PDB file of C-alpha atoms in Angstrom:
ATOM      1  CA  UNK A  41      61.896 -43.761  52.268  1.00 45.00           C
ATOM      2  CA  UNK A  42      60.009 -46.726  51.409  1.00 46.00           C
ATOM      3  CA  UNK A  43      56.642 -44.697  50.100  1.00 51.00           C
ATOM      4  CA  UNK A  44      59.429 -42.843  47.718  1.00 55.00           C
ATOM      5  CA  UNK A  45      59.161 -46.634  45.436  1.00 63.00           C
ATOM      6  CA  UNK A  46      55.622 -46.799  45.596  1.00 78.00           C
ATOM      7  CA  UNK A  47      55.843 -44.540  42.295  1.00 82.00           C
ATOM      8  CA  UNK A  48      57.848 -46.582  41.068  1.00 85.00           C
ATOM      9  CA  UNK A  49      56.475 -49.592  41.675  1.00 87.00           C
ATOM     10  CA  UNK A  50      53.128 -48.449  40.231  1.00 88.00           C
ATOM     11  CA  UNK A  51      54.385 -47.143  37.098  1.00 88.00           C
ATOM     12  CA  UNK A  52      56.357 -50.835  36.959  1.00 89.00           C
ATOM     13  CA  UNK A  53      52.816 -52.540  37.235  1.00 90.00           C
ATOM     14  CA  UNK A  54      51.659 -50.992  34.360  1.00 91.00           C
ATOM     15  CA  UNK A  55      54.007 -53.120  31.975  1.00 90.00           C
ATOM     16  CA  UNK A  56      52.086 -56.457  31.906  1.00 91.00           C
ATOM     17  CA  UNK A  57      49.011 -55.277  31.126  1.00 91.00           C
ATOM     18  CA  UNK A  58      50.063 -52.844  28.231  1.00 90.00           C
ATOM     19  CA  UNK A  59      52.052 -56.279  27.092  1.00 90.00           C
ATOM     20  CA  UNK A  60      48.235 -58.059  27.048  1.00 89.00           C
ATOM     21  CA  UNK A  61      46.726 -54.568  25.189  1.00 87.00           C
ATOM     22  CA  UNK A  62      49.741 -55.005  22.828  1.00 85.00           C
ATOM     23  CA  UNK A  63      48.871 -58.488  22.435  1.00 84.00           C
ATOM     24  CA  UNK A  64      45.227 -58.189  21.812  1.00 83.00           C
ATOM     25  CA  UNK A  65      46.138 -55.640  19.178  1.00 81.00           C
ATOM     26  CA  UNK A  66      47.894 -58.016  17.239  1.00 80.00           C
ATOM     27  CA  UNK A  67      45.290 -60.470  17.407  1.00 79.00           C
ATOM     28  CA  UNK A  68      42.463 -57.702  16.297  1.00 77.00           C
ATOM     29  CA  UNK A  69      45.149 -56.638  13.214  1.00 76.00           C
ATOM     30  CA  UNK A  70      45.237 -60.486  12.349  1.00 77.00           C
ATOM     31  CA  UNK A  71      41.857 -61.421  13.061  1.00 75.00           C
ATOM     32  CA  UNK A  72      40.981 -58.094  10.329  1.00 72.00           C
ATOM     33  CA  UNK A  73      43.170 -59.481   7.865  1.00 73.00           C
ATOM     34  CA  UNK A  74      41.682 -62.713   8.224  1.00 75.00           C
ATOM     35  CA  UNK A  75      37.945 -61.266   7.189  1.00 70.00           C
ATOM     36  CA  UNK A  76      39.933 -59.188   4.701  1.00 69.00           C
ATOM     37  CA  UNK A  77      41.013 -62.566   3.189  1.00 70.00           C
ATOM     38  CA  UNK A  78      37.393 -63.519   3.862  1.00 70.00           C
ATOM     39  CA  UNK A  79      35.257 -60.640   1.823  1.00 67.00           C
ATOM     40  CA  UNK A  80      36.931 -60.322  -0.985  1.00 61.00           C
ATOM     41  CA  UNK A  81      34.894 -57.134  -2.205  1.00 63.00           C
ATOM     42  CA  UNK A  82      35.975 -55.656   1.062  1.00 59.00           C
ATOM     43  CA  UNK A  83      40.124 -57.053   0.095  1.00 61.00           C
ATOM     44  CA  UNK A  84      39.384 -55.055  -3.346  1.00 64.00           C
ATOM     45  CA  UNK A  85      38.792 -51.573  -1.388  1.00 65.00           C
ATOM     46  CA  UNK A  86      42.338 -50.110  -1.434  1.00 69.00           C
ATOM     47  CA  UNK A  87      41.131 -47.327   0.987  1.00 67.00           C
ATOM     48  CA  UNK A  88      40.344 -50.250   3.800  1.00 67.00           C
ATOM     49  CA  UNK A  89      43.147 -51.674   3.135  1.00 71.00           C
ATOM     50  CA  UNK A  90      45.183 -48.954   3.249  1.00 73.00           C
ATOM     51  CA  UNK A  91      43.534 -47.692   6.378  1.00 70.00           C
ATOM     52  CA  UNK A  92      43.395 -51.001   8.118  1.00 71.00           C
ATOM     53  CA  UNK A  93      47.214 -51.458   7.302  1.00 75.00           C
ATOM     54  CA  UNK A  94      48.342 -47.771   8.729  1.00 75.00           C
ATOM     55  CA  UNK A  95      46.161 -48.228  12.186  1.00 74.00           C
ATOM     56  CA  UNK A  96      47.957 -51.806  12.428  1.00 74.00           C
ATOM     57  CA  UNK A  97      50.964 -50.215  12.128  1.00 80.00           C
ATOM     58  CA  UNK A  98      50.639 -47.244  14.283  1.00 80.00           C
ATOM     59  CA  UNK A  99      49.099 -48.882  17.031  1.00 79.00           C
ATOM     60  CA  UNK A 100      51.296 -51.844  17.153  1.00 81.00           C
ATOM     61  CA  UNK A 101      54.689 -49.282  17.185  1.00 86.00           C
ATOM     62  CA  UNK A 102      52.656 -47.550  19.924  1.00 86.00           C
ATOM     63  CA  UNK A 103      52.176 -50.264  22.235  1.00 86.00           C
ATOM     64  CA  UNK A 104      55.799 -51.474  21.388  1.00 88.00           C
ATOM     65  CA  UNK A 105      57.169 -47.858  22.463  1.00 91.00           C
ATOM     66  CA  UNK A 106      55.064 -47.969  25.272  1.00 89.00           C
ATOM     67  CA  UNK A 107      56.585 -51.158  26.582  1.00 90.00           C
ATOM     68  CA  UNK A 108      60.187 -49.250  25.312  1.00 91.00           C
ATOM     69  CA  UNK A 109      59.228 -46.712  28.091  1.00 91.00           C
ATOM     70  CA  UNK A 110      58.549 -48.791  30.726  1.00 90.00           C
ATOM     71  CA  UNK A 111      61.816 -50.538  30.155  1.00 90.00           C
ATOM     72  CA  UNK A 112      63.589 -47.721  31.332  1.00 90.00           C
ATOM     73  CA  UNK A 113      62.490 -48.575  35.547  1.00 88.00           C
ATOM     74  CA  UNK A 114      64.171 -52.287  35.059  1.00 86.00           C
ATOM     75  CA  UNK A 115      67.993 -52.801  35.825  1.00 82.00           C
ATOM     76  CA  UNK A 116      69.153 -52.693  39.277  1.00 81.00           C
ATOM     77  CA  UNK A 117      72.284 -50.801  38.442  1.00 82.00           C
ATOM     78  CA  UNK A 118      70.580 -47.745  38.624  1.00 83.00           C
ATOM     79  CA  UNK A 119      69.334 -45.804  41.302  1.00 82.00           C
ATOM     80  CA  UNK A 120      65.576 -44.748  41.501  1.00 82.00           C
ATOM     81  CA  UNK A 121      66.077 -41.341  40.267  1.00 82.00           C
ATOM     82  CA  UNK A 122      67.802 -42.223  36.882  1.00 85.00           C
ATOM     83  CA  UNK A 123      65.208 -44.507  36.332  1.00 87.00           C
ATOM     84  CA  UNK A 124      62.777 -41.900  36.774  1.00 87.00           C
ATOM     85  CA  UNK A 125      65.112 -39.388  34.395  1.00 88.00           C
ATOM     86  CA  UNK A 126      64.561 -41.922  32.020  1.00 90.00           C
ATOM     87  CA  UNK A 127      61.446 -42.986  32.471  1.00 91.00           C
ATOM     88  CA  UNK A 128      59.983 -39.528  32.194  1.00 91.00           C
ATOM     89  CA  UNK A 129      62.435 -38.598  28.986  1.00 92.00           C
ATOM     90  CA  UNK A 130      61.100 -41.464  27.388  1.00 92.00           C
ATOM     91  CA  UNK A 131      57.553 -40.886  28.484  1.00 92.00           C
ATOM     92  CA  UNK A 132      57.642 -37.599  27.003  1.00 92.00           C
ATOM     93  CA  UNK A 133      59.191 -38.482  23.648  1.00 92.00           C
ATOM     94  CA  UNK A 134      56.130 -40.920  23.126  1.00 92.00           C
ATOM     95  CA  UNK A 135      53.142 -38.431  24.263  1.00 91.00           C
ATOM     96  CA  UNK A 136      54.826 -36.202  21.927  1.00 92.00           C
ATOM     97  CA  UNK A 137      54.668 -38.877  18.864  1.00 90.00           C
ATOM     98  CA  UNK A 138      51.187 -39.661  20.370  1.00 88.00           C
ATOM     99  CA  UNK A 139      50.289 -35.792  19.816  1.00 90.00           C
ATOM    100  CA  UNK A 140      51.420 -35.306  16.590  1.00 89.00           C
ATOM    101  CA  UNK A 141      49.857 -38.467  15.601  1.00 85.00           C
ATOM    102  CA  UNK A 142      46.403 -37.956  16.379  1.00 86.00           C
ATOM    103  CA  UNK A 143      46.993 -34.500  15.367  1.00 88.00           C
ATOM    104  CA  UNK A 144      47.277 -36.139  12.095  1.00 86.00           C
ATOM    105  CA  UNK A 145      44.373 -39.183  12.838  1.00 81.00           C
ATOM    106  CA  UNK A 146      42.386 -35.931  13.876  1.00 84.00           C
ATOM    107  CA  UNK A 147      42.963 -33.918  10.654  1.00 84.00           C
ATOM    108  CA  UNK A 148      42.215 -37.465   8.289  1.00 79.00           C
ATOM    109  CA  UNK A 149      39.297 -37.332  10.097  1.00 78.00           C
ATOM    110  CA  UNK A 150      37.769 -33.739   9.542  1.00 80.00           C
ATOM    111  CA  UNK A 151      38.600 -33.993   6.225  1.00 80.00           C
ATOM    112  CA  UNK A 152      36.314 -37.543   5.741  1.00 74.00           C
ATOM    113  CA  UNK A 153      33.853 -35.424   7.862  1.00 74.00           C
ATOM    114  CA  UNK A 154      33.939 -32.628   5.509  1.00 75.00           C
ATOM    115  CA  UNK A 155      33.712 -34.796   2.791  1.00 70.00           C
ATOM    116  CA  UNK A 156      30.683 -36.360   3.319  1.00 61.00           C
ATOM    117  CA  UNK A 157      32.085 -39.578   5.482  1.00 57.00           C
ATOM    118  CA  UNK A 158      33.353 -40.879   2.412  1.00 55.00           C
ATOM    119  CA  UNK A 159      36.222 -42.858   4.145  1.00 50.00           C
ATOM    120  CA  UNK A 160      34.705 -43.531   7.318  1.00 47.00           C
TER     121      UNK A 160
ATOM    122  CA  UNK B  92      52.812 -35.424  55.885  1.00 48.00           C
ATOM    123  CA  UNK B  93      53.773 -36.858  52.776  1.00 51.00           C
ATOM    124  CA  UNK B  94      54.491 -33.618  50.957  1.00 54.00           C
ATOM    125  CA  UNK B  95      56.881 -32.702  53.930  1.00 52.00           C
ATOM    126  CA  UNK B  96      58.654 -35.806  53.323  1.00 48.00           C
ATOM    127  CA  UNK B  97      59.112 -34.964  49.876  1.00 53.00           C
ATOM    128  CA  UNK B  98      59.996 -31.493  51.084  1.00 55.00           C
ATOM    129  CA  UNK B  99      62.818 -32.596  53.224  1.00 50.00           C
ATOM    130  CA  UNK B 100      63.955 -34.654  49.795  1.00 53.00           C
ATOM    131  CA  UNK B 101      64.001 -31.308  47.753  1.00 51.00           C
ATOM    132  CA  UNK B 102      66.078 -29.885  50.683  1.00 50.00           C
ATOM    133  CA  UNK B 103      69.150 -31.780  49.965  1.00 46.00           C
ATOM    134  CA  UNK B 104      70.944 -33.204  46.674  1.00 44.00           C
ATOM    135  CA  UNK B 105      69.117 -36.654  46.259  1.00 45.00           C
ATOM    136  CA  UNK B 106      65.540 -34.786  45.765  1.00 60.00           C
ATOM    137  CA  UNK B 107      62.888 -37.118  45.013  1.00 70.00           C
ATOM    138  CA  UNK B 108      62.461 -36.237  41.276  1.00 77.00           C
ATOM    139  CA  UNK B 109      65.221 -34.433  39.673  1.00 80.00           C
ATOM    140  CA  UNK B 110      64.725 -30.543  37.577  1.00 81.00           C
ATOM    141  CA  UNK B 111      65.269 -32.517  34.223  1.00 85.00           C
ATOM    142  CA  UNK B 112      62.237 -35.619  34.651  1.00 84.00           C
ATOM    143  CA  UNK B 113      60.138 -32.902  36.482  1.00 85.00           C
ATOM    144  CA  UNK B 114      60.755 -30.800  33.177  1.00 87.00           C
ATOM    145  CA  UNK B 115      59.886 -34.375  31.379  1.00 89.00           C
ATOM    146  CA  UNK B 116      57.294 -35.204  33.397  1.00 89.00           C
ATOM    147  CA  UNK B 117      55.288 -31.469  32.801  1.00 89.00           C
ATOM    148  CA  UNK B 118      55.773 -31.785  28.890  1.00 90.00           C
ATOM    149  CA  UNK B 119      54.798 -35.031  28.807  1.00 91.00           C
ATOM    150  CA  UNK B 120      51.392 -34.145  30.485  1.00 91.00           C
ATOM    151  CA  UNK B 121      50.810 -31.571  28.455  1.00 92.00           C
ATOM    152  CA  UNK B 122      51.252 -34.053  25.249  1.00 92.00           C
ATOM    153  CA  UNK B 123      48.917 -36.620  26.991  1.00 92.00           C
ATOM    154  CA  UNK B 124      46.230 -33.724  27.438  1.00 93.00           C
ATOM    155  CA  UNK B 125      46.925 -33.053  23.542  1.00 93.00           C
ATOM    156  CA  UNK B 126      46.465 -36.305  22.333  1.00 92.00           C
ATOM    157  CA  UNK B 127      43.263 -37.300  24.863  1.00 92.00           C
ATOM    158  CA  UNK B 128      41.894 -34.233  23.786  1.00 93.00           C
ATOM    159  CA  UNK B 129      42.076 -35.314  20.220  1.00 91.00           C
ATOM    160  CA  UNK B 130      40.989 -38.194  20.730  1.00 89.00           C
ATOM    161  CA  UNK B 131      37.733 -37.295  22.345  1.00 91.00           C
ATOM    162  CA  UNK B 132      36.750 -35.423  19.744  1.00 90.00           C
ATOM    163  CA  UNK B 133      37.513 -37.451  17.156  1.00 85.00           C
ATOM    164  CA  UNK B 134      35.030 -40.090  19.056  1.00 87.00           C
ATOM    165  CA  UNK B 135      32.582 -37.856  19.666  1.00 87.00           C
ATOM    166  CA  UNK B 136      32.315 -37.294  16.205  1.00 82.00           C
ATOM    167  CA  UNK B 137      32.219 -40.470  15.090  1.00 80.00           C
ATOM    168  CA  UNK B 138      29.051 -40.777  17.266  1.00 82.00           C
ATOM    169  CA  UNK B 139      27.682 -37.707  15.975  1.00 81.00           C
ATOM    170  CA  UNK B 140      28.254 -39.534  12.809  1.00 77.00           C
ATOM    171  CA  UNK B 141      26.687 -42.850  14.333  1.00 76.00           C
ATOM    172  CA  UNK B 142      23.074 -41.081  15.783  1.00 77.00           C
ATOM    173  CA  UNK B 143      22.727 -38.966  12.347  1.00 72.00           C
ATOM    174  CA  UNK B 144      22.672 -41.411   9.980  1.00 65.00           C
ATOM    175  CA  UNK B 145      20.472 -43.927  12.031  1.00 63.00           C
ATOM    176  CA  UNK B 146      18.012 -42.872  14.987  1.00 67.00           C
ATOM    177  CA  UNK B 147      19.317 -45.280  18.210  1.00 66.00           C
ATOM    178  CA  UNK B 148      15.823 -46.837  18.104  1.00 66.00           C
ATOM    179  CA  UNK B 149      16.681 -48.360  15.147  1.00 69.00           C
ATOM    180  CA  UNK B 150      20.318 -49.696  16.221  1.00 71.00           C
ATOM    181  CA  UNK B 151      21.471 -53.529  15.140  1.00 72.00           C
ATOM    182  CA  UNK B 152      24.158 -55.256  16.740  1.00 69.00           C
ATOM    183  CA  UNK B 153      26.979 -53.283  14.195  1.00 68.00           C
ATOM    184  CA  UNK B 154      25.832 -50.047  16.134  1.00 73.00           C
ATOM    185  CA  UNK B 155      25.322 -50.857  19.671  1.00 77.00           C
ATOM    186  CA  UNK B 156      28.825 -52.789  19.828  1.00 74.00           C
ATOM    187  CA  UNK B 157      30.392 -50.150  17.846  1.00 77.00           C
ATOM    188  CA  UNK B 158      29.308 -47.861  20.896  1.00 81.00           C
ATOM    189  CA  UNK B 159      30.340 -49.470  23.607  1.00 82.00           C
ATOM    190  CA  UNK B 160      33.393 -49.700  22.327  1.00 81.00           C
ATOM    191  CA  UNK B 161      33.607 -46.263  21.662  1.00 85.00           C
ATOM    192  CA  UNK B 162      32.482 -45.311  25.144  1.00 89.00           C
ATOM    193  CA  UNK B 163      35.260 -47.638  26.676  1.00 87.00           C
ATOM    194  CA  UNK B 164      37.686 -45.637  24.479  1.00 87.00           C
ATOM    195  CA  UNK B 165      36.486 -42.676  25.779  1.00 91.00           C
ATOM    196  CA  UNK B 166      36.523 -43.797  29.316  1.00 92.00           C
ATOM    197  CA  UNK B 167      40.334 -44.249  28.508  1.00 90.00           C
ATOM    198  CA  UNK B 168      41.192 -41.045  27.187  1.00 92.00           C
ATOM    199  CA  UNK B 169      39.218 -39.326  29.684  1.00 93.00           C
ATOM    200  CA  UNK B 170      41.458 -41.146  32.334  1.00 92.00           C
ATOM    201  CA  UNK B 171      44.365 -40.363  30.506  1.00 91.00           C
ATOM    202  CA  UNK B 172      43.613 -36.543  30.293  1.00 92.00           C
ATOM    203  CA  UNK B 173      43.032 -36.702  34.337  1.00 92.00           C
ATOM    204  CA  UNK B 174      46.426 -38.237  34.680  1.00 91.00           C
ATOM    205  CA  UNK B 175      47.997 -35.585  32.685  1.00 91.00           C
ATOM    206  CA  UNK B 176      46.361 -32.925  34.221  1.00 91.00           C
ATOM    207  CA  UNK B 177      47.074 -34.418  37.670  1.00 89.00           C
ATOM    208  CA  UNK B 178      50.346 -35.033  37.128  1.00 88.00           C
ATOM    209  CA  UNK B 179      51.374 -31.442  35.571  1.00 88.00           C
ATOM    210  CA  UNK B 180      49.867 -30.120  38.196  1.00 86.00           C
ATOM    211  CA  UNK B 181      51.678 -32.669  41.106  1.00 84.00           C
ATOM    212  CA  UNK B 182      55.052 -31.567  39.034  1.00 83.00           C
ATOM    213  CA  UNK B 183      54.824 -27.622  39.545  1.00 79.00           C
ATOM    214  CA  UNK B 184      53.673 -27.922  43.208  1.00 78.00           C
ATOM    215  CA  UNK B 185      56.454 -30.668  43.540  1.00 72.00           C
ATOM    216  CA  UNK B 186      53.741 -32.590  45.600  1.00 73.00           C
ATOM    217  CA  UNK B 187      54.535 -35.998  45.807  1.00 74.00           C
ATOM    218  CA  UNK B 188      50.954 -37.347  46.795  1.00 75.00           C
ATOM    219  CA  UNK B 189      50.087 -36.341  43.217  1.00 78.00           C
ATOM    220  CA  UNK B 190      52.608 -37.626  41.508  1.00 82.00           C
ATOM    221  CA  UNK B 191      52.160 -40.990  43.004  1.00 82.00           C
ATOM    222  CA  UNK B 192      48.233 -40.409  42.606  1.00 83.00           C
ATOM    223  CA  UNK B 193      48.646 -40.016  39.040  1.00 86.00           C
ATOM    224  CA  UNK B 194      50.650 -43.125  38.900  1.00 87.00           C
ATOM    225  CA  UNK B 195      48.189 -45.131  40.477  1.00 88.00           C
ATOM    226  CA  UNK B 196      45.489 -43.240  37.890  1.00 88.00           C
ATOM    227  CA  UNK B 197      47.644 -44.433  35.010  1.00 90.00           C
ATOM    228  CA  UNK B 198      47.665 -48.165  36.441  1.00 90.00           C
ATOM    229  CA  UNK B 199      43.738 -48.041  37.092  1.00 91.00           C
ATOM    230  CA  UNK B 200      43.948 -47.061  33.184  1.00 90.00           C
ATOM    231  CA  UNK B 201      45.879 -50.063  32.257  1.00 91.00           C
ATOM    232  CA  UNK B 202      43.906 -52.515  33.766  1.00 92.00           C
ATOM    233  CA  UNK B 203      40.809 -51.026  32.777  1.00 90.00           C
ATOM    234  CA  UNK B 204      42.591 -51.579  28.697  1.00 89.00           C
ATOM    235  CA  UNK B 205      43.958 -54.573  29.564  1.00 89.00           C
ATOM    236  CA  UNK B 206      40.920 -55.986  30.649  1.00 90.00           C
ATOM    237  CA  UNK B 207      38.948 -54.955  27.883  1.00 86.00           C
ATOM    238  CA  UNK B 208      41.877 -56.417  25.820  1.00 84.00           C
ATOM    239  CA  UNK B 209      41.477 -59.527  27.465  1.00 85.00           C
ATOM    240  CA  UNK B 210      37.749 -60.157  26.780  1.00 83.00           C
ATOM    241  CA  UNK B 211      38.229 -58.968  23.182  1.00 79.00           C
ATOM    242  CA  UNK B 212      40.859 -61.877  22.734  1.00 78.00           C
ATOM    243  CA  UNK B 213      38.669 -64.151  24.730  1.00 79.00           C
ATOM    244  CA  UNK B 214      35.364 -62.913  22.264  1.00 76.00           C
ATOM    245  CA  UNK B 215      38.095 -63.301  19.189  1.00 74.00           C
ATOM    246  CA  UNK B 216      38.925 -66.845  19.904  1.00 75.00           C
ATOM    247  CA  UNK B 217      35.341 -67.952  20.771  1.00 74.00           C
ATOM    248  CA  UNK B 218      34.248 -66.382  17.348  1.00 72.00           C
ATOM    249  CA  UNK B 219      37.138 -68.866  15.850  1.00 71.00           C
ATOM    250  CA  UNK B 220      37.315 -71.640  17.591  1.00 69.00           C
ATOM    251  CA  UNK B 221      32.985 -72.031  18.535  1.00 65.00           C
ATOM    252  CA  UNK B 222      31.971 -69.510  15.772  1.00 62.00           C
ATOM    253  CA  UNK B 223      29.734 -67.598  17.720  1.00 61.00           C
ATOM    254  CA  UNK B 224      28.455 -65.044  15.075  1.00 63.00           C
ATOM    255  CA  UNK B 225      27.797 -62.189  17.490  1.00 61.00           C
ATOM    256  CA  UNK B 226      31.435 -61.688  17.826  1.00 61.00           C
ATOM    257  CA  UNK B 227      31.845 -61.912  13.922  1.00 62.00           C
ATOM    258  CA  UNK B 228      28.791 -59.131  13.880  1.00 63.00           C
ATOM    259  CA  UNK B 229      30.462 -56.873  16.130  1.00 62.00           C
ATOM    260  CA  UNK B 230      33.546 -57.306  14.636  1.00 61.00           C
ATOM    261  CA  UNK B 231      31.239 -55.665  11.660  1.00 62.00           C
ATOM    262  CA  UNK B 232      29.823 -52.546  13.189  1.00 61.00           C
ATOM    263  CA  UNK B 233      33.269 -51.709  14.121  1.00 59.00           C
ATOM    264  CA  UNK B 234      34.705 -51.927  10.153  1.00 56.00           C
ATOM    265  CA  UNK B 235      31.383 -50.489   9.328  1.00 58.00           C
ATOM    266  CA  UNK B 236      32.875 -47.160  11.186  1.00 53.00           C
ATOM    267  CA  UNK B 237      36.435 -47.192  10.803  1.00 49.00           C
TER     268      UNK B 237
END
């Protein structure tokens, strides 16, 4: 019985340090913005900007669902398995925004390909 | 052993992991095979992209940082495509020593980001606060390719 919330408690370990990528993500986003301010011939470059501003957003929504997902293993009202129900409904809704997501990153990116790395 | 104790949970009402989050659980590993998949190629590109335009003997700072970094991203996604194999697979065998192995894989894959988060930070406020310029230079390569 007791190796049943080793799962649990694994899954539950995970939260801090996705807090300190989360973090770290926000510092990179501010620390870019910062140089931004910096160069201005690089500020000028709507495509960077643009670019820059879309990562900072999708990565910083994904590391704020992540910790959403986690979320769903805390509260002692509920027994193991509905935290796992939700855990794992949650779980999949984000891998399934992560998907389509770099299904779109993925196309972006053939396209610069294709086009001579122009954006990259 | 263990999968008999998980066995004797499937037996009765209170099974370990219920038909709906093993459901959950499968789809979501098949999403996080998507996605890693996706993203491996999309980094193996970009050092496709890296080693055409300049030979690696002839590498500054801008490209050597720019590849570690996207080795250590790959090194994620690679763990991340392990866990969701492992734990699609742990799901239709109902074995419970993989789905707790794949837990454990997707901690392992946290700390491994979260470290490398925390030494960015830590290179991020030494390039601020002390100005070391190597930090500011790999800071570079990575704009340079994204």
């Amino acid at each position: 019985m007791e190796k049943k919330n080793d799962h649990i408690r694994l899954l539950r370990q995970c939260t801090p340090w996705i807090a300190i990528t989360a973090f770290s993500g926000i510092v990179f986003i501010l620390f870019t913005l910062y140089r931004f301010f910096q160069d201005r011939y690089l500020f000028r470059d709507e495509i960077v900007v643009t670019i820059t501003l879309f990562i900072a957003v999708v990565f910083i929504t994904r590391y704020v669902l992540m910790l959403f997902v986690q979320r769903a293993l805390t509260g002692e009202e509920r027994t193991d398995k509905e935290k796992l129900d939700r855990y794992y409904a949650r779980s999949f809704a984000f891998w399934l925004m992560e998907g389509f997501v770099y299904l779109i990153l993925f196309g972006i990116f053939m396209l610069a390909v294709l086009d001579e790395y122009r954006y990259i | 052993m263990r999968d008999t104790i998980l066995d004797e949970y499937e037996a009765d009402e209170n099974s370990y992991l219920s038909v709906y989050a093993r459901g959950k659980a499968a789809q979501s590993g098949t999403w996080m095979i998507i996605s890693s998949s996706l993203a491996l190629m999309t980094i193996l590109v970009t050092v496709m992209i890296i080693t055409d335009e300049s030979g690696w003997r002839y590498w500054r700072i801008e490209e050597i940082s720019a590849m570690v970094f996207l080795v250590c991203m790959a090194v994620k996604y690679v763990l991340l495509l392990i866990k969701g194999v492992r734990l699609r697979k742990a799901v239709r065998e109902t074995a419970f020593t993989g789905i707790e192995s794949s837990a454990r894989l997707y901690l392992i894959t946290w700390i491994f980001i979260g470290s490398l988060a925390l030494i960015f930070i830590l290179a991020m406020v030494l390039y601020l606060v002390a100005k070391v310029e190597v930090f500011g230079e790999i800071s570079e390569g990575l704009f340079r390719i994204y």
